[in-house]
Backbone as a ProteinNet text record, in pm:
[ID]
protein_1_A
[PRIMARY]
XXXXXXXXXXXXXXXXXXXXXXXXXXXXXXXXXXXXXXXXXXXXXXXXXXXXXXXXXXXXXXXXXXXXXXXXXXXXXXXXXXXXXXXXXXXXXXXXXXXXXXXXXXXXXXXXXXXXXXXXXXXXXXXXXXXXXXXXXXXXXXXXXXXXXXXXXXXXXXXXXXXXXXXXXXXXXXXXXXXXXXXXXXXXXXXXXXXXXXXXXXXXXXXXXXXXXXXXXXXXXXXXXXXXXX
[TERTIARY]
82.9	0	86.5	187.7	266.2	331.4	376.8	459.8	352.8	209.5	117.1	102.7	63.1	30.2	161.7	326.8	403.2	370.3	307.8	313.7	216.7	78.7	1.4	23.5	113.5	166.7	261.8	319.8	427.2	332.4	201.3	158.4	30	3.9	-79.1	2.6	87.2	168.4	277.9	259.4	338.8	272.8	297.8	214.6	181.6	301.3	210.7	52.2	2.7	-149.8	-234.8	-169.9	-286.6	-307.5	-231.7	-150.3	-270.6	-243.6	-329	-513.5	-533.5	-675.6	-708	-611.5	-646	-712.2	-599.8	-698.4	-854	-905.8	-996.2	-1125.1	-1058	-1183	-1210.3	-1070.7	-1057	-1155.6	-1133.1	-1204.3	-1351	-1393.5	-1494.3	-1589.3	-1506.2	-1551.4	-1553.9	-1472.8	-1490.3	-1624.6	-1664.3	-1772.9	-1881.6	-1882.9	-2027	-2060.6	-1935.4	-1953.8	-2001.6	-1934.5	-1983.3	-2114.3	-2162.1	-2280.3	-2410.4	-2350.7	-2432.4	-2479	-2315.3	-2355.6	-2406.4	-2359.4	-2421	-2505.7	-2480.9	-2560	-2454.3	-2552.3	-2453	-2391.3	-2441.3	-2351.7	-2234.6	-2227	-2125.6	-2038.6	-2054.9	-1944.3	-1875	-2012.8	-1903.7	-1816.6	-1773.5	-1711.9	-1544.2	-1552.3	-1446	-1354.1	-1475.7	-1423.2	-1319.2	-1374.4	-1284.1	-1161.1	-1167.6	-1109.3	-970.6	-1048.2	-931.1	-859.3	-1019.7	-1002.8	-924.5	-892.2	-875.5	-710.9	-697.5	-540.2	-446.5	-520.9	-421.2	-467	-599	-641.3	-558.7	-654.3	-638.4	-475	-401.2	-251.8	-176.9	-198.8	-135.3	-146.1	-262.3	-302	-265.2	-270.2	-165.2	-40.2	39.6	208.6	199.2	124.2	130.5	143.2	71.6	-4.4	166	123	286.8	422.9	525.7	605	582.8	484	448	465.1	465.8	462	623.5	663.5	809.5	902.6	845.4	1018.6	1054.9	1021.8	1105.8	1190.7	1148.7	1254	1381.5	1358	1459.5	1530.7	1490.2	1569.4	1618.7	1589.4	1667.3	1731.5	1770	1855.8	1769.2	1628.5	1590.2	1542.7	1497.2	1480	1539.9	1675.6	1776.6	1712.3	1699.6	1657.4	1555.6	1417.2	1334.5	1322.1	1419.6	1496.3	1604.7	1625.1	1680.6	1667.9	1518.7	1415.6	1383	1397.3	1355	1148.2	1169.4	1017.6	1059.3	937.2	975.9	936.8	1050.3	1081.4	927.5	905.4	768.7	620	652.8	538.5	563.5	692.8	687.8	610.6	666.9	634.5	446.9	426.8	277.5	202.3	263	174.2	186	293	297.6	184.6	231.4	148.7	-33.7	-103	-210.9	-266.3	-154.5	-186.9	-196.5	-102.2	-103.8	-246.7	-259.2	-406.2	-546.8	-521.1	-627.8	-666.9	-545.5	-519.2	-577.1	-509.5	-552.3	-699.6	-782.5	-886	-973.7	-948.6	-1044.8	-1018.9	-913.3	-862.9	-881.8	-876	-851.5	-1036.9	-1044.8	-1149.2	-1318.7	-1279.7	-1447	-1471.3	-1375.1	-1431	-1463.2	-1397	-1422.6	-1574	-1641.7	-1763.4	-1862.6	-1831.4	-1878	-1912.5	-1816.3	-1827.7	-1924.7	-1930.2	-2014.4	-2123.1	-2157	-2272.1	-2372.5	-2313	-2301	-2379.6	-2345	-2339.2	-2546.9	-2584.1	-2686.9	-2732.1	-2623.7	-2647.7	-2595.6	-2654.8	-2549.8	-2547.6	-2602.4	-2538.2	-2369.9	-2334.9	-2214.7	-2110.9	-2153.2	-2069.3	-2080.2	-2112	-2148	-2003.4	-1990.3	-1931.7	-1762.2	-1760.9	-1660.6	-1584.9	-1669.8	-1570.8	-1515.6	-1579.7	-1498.7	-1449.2	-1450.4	-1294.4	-1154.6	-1182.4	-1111.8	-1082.2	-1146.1	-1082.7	-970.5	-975.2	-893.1	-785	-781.6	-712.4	-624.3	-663.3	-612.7	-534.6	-578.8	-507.3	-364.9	-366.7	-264.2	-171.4	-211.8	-123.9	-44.1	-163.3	-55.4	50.9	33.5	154.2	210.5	195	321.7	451.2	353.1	424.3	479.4	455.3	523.2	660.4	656.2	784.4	895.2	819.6	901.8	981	907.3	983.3	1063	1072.6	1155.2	1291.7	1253.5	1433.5	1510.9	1406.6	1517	1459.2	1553.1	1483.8	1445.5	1419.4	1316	1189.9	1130.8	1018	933.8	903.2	795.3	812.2	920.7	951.4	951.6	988.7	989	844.5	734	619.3	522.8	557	500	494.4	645.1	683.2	551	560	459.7	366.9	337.9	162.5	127.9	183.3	213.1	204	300.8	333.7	267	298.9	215.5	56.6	72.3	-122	-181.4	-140.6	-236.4	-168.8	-89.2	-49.2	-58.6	28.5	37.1	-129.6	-191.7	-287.3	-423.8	-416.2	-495.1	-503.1	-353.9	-364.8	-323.3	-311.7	-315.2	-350.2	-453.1	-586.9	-512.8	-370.2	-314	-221.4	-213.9	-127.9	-289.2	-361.6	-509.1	-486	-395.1	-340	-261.3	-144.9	-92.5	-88	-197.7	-262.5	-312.7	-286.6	-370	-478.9	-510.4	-623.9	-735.5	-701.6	-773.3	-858.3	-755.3	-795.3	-888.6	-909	-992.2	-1132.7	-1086.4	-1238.9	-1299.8	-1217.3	-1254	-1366.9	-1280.7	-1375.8	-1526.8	-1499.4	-1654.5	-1696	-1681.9	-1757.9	-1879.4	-1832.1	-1898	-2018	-1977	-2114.6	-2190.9	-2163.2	-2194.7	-2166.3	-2217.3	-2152.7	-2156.1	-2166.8	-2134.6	-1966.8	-1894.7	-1756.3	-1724.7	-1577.1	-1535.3	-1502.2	-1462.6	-1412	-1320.8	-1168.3	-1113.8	-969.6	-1030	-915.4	-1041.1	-960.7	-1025.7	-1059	-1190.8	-1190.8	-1109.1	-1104.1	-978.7	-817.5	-859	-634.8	-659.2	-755	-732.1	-728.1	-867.7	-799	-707.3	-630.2	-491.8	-388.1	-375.1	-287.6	-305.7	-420.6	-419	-377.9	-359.8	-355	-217.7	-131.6	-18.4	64.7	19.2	131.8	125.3	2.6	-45.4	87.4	62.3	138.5	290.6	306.1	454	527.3	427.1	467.8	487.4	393.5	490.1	551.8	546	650.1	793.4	818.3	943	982.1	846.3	892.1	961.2	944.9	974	1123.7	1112.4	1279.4	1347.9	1297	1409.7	1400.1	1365.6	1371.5	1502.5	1446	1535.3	1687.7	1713.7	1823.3	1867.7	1802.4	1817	1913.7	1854.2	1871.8	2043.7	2072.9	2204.8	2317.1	2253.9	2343	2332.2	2349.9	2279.1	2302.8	2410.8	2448.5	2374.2	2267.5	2186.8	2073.6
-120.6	0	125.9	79.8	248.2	259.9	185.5	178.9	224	177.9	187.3	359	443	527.8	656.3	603	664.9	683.8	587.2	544.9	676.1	673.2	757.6	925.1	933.3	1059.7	1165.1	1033.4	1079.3	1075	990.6	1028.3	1175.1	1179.1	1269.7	1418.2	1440.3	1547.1	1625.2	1552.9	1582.8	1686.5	1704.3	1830.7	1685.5	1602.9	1535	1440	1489.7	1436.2	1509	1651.8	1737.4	1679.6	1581.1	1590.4	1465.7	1367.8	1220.7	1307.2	1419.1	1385.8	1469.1	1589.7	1626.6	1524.7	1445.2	1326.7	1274.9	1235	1179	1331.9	1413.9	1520.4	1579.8	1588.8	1601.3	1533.1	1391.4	1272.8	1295.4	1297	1305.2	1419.5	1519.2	1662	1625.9	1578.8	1530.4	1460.7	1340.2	1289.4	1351.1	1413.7	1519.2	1610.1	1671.5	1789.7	1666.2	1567.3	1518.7	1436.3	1400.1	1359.8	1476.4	1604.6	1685.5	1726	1749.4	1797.4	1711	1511.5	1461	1374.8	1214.3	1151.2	1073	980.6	918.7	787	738.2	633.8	697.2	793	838.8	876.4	923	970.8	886.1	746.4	611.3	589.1	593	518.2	578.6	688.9	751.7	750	633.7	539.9	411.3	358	228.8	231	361.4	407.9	491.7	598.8	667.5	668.8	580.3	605.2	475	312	270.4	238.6	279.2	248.9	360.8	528.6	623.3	682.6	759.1	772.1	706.7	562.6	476.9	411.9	419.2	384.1	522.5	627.8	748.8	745.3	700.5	741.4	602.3	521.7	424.5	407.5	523.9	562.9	651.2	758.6	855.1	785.6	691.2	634.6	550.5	478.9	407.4	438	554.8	661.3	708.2	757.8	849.3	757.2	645.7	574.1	494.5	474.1	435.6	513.7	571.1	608.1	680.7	816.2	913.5	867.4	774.4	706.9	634.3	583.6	517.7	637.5	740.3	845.6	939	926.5	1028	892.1	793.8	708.7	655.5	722	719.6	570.4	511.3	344.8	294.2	330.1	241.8	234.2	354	367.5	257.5	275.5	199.3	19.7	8.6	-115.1	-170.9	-88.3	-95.6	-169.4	-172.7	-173.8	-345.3	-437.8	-576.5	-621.8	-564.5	-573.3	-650.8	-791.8	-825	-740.7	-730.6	-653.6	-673.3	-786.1	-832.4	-752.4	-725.6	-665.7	-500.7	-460.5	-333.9	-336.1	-395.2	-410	-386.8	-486.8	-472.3	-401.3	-344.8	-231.4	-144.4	-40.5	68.9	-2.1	-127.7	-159.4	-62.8	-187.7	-140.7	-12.5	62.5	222.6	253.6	232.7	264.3	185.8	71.4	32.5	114.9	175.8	213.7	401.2	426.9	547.2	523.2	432.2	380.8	354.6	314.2	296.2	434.4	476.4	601.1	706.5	731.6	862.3	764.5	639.4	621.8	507.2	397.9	331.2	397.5	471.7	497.7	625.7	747.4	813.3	769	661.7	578.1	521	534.5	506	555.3	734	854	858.6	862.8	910.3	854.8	650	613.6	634.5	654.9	659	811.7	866.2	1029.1	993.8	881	852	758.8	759.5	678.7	557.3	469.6	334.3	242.5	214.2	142.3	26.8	-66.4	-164.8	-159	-105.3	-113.2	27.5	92.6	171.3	62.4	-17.7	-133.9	-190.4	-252.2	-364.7	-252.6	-157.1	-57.9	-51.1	0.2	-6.4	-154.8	-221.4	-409.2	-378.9	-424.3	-391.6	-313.3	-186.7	-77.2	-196.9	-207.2	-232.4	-341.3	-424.3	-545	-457.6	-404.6	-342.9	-221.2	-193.4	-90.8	-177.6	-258	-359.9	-397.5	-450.3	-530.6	-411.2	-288.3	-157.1	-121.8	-107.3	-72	-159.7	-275.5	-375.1	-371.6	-372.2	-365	-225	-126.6	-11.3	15.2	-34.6	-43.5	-129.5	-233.5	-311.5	-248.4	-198.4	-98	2.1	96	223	141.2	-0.4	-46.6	-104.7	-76.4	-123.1	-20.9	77.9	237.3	331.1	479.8	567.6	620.6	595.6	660.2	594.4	531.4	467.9	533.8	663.8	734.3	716	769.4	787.2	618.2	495.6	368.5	352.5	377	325.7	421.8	566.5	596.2	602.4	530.6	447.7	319.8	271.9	139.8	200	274.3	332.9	355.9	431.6	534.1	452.5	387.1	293.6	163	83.9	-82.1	-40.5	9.6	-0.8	81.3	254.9	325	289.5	306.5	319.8	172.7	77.6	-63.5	-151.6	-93.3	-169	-114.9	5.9	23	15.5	-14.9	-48	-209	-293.7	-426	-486.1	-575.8	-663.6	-765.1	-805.1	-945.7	-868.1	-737.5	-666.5	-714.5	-762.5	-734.8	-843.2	-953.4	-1062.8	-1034.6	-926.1	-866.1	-772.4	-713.8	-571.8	-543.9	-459.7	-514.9	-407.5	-313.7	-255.5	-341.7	-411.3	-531.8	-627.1	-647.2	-798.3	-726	-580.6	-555	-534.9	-535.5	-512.3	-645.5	-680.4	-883.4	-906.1	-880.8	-898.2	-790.9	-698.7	-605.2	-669.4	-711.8	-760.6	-927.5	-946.2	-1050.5	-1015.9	-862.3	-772.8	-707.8	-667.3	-605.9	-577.9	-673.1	-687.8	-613.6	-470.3	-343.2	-298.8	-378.2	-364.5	-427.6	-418.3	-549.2	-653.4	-737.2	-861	-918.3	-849.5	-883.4	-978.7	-1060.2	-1181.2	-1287.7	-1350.5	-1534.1	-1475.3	-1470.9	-1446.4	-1522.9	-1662.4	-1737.5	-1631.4	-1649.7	-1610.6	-1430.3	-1372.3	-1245.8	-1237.5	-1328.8	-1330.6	-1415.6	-1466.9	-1566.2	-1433.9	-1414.8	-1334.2	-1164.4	-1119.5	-991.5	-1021.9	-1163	-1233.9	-1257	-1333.5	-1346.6	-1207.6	-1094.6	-983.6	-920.5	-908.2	-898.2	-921.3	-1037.6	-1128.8	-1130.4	-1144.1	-1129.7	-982.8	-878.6	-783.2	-705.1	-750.4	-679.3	-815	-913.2	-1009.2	-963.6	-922.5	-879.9	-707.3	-684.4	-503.3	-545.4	-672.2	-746.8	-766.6	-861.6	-915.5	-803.7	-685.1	-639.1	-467.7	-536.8	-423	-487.6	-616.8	-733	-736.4	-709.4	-728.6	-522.2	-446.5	-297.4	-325.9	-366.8	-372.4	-410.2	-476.8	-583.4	-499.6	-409.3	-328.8	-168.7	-82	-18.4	111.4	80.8	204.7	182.6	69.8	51.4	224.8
0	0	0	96.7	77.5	-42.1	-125.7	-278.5	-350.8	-350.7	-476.4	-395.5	-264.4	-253	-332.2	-304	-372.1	-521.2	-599.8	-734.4	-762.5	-673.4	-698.4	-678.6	-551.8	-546.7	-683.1	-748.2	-825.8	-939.5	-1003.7	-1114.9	-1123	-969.1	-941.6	-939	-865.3	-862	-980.4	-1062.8	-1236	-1325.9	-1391.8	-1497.5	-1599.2	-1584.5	-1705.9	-1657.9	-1516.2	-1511.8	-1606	-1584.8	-1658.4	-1837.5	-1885.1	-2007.3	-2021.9	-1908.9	-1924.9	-1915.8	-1852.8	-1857.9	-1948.9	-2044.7	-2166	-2289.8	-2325.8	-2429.8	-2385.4	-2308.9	-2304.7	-2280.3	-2212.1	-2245.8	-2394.4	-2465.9	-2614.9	-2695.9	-2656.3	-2726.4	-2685.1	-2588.7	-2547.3	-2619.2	-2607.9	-2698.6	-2845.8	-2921.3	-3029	-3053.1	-2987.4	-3040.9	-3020.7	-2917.7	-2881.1	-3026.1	-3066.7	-3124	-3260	-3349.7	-3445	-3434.9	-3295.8	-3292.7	-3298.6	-3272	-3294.4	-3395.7	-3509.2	-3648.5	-3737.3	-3673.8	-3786.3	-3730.1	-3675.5	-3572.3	-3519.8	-3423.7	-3346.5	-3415.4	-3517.9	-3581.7	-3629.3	-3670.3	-3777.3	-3646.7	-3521.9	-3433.2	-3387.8	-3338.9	-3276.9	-3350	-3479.4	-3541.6	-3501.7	-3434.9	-3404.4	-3315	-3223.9	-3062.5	-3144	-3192.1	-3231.8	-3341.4	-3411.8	-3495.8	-3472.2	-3332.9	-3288.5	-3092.4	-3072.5	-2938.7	-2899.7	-2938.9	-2915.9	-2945.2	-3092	-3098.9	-3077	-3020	-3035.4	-2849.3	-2795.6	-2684.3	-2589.4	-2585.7	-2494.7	-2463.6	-2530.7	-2546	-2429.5	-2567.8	-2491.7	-2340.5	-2298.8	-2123.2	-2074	-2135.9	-2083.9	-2033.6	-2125.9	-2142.4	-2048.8	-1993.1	-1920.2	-1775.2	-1776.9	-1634	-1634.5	-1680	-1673.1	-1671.5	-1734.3	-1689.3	-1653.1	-1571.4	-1442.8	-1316.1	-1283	-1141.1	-1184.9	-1253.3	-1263.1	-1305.5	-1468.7	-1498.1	-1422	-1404.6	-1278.1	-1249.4	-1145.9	-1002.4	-1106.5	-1222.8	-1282.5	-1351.1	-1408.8	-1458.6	-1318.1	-1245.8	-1111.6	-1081.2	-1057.3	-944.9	-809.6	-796.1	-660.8	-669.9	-780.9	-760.2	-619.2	-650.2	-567	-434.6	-383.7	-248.9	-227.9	-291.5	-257.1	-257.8	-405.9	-372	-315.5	-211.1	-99.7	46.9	10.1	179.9	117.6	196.7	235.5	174.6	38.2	-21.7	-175.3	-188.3	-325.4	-411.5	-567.5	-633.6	-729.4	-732.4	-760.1	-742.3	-565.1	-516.5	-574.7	-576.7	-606.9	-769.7	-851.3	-1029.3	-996.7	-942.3	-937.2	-847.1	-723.7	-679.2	-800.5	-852.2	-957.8	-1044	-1109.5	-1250.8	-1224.7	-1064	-1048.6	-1012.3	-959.9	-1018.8	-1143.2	-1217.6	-1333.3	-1470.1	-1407.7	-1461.1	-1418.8	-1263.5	-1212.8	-1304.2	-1311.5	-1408.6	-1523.1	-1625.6	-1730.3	-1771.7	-1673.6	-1626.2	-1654.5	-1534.1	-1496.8	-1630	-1655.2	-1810.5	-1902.8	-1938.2	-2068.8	-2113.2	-2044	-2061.4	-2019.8	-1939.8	-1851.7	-1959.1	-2012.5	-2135.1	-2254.8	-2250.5	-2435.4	-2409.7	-2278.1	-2232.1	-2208.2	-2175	-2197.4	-2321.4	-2399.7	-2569.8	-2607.3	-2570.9	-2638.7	-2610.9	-2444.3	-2428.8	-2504.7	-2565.6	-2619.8	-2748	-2817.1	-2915	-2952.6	-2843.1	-2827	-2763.7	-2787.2	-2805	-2689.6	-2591.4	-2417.3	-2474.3	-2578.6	-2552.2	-2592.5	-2704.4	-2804.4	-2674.7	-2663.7	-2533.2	-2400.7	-2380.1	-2286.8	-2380.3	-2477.1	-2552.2	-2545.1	-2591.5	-2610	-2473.7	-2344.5	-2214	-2178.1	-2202.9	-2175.9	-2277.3	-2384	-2487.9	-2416.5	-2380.4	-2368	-2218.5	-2125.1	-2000.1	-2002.5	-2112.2	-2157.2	-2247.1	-2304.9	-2412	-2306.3	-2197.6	-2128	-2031.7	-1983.1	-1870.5	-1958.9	-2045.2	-2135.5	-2173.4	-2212.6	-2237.2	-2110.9	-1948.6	-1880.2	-1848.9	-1847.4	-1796.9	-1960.1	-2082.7	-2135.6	-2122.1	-2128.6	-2112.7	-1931.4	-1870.6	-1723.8	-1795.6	-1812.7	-1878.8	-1957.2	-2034.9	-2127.9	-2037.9	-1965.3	-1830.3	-1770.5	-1720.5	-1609.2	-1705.7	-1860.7	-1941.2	-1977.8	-2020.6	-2076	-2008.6	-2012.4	-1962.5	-2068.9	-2185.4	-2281.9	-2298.9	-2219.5	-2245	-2343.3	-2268.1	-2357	-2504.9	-2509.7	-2691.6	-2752.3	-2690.7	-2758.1	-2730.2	-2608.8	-2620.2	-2720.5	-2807.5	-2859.4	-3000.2	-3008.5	-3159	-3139.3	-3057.3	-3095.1	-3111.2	-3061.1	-3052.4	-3185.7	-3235.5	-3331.9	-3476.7	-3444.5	-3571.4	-3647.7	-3463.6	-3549.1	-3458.8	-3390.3	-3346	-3383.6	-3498.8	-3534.5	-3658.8	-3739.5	-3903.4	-3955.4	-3942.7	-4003.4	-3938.8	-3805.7	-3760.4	-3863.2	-3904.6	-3991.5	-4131.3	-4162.3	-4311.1	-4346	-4232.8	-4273.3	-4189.7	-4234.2	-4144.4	-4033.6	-4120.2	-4032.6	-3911.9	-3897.2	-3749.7	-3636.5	-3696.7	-3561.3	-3476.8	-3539.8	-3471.3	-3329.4	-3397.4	-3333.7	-3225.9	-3207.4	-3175.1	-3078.7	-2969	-2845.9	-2787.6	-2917.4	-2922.9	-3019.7	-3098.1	-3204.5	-3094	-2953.4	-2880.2	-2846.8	-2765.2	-2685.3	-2762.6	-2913	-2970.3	-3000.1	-3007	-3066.3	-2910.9	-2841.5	-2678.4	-2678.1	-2713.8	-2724.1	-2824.9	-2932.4	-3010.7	-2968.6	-2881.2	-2843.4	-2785.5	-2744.5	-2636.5	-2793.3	-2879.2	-2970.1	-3082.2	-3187.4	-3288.2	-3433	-3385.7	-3431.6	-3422.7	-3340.5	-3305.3	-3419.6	-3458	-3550.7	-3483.3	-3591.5	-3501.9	-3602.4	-3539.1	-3596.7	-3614.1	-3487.7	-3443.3	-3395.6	-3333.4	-3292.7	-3135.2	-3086	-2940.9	-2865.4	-2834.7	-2751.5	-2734.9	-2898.6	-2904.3	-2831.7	-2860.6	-2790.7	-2657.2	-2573.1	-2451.6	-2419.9	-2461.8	-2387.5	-2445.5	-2550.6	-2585.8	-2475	-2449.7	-2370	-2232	-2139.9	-2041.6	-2039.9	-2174.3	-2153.8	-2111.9	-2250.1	-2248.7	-2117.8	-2029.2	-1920.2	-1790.4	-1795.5	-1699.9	-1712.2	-1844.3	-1875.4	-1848.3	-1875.2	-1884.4	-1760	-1617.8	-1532.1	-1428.1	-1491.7	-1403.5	-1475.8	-1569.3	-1628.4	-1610.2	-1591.4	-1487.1	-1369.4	-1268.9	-1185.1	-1142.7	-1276.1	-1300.1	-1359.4	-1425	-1429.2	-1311.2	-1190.7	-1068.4	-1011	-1034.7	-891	-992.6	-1127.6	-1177	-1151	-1118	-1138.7	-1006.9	-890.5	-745.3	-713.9	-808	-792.2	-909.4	-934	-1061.3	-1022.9	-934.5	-966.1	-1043	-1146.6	-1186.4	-1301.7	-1364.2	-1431.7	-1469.3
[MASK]
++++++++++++++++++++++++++++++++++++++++++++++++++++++++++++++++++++++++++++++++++++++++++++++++++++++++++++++++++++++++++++++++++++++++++++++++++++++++++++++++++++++++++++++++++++++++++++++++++++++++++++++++++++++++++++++++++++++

């Protein structure tokens, strides 16, 4: 509790919070204003289109270099892996801040929007997507902050690249994609979503990167700890 309350102090107290709850009021404003001028089909389309592979990522990266990198770009890690706590428990108190962030800025507006839009079942189908698709973002991008101190800039090459540019111009990255899994999963709630993987492989695949991703924020605290000019 006291690690996850640090995690929260340091993502709460940053200028870059103000930065995480800009996108989703943006987004949010966006669909209002096109559901106004045109209707609400034509606005949703702007949740799965823009909110899922570019939104929901960004506030992912925020939430996630906000409760780690710091401490790894100042040196202050050391300290805290210092104190007689598994390196484990630390990876995953931060992670679940950083999901709970992820959460509240990035999934519960992609839920707003939709609900903006008319329709609760498919804004019903859209926040489970997003909550799977947001879970799997923060633990990959926690992983990423605990190897370089450029996280930001390598997690916004991925963003950027294979989950908004190559994920939209070729069908077989949805395999890949871990804004794709979370829609494959809403689509089961509403099949106005696409569906554009195998439901199984999306949830084992959003579960693995999940798991892997902050047991290896983990291993590489407990390898930071034993190095520490890392």
């Amino acid at each position: 509790m006291t690690i996850a309350k640090l995690a929260l102090q340091a993502l709460l107290g940053r200028r870059r919070f103000f930065l995480l709850l800009a996108f989703p009021v943006l987004l949010i404003g966006l669909v209002a204003l096109v559901t106004a001028l045109t209707d609400g089909d034509a606005a949703f389309e702007i949740l799965p289109g823009l909110g899922y592979p570019l939104v929901l990522p960004l506030v992912a990266i925020l939430a996630a270099s906000s409760v780690l990198g710091p401490e790894v770009d100042d040196g202050s890690i050391t300290y805290l892996l210092s104190k007689p706590v598994s390196r484990y428990g630390v990876a995953i108190s931060k992670w679940l801040v950083a999901l709970a962030a992820t959460l509240v800025a990035g999934a519960l507006p992609i839920l707003v929007a939709a609900l903006i839009t008319g329709d609760s079942t498919r804004a019903v189908a859209l926040f489970v997507g997003a909550v799977i698709a947001g879970t799997t973002y923060s633990a990959l991008f926690l992983a990423i902050s605990a190897v370089t101190r450029h996280a930001v800039i390598a997690s916004l090459m991925f963003v950027l690249i294979w989950e908004s540019l190559l994920g939209n111009l070729f069908s077989g990255i949805a395999w890949l994609s871990i804004g794709q899994w979370g829609l494959r999963v809403g689509h089961e709630i509403s099949d106005q979503l696409p569906d554009p993987a195998n439901l199984p492989y999306a949830i084992i695949a959003s579960l693995v990167v999940t798991v892997v991703g902050v047991w290896f924020a983990g291993d590489r605290l407990r390898s930071f700890s034993l190095r520490g000019e890392d």
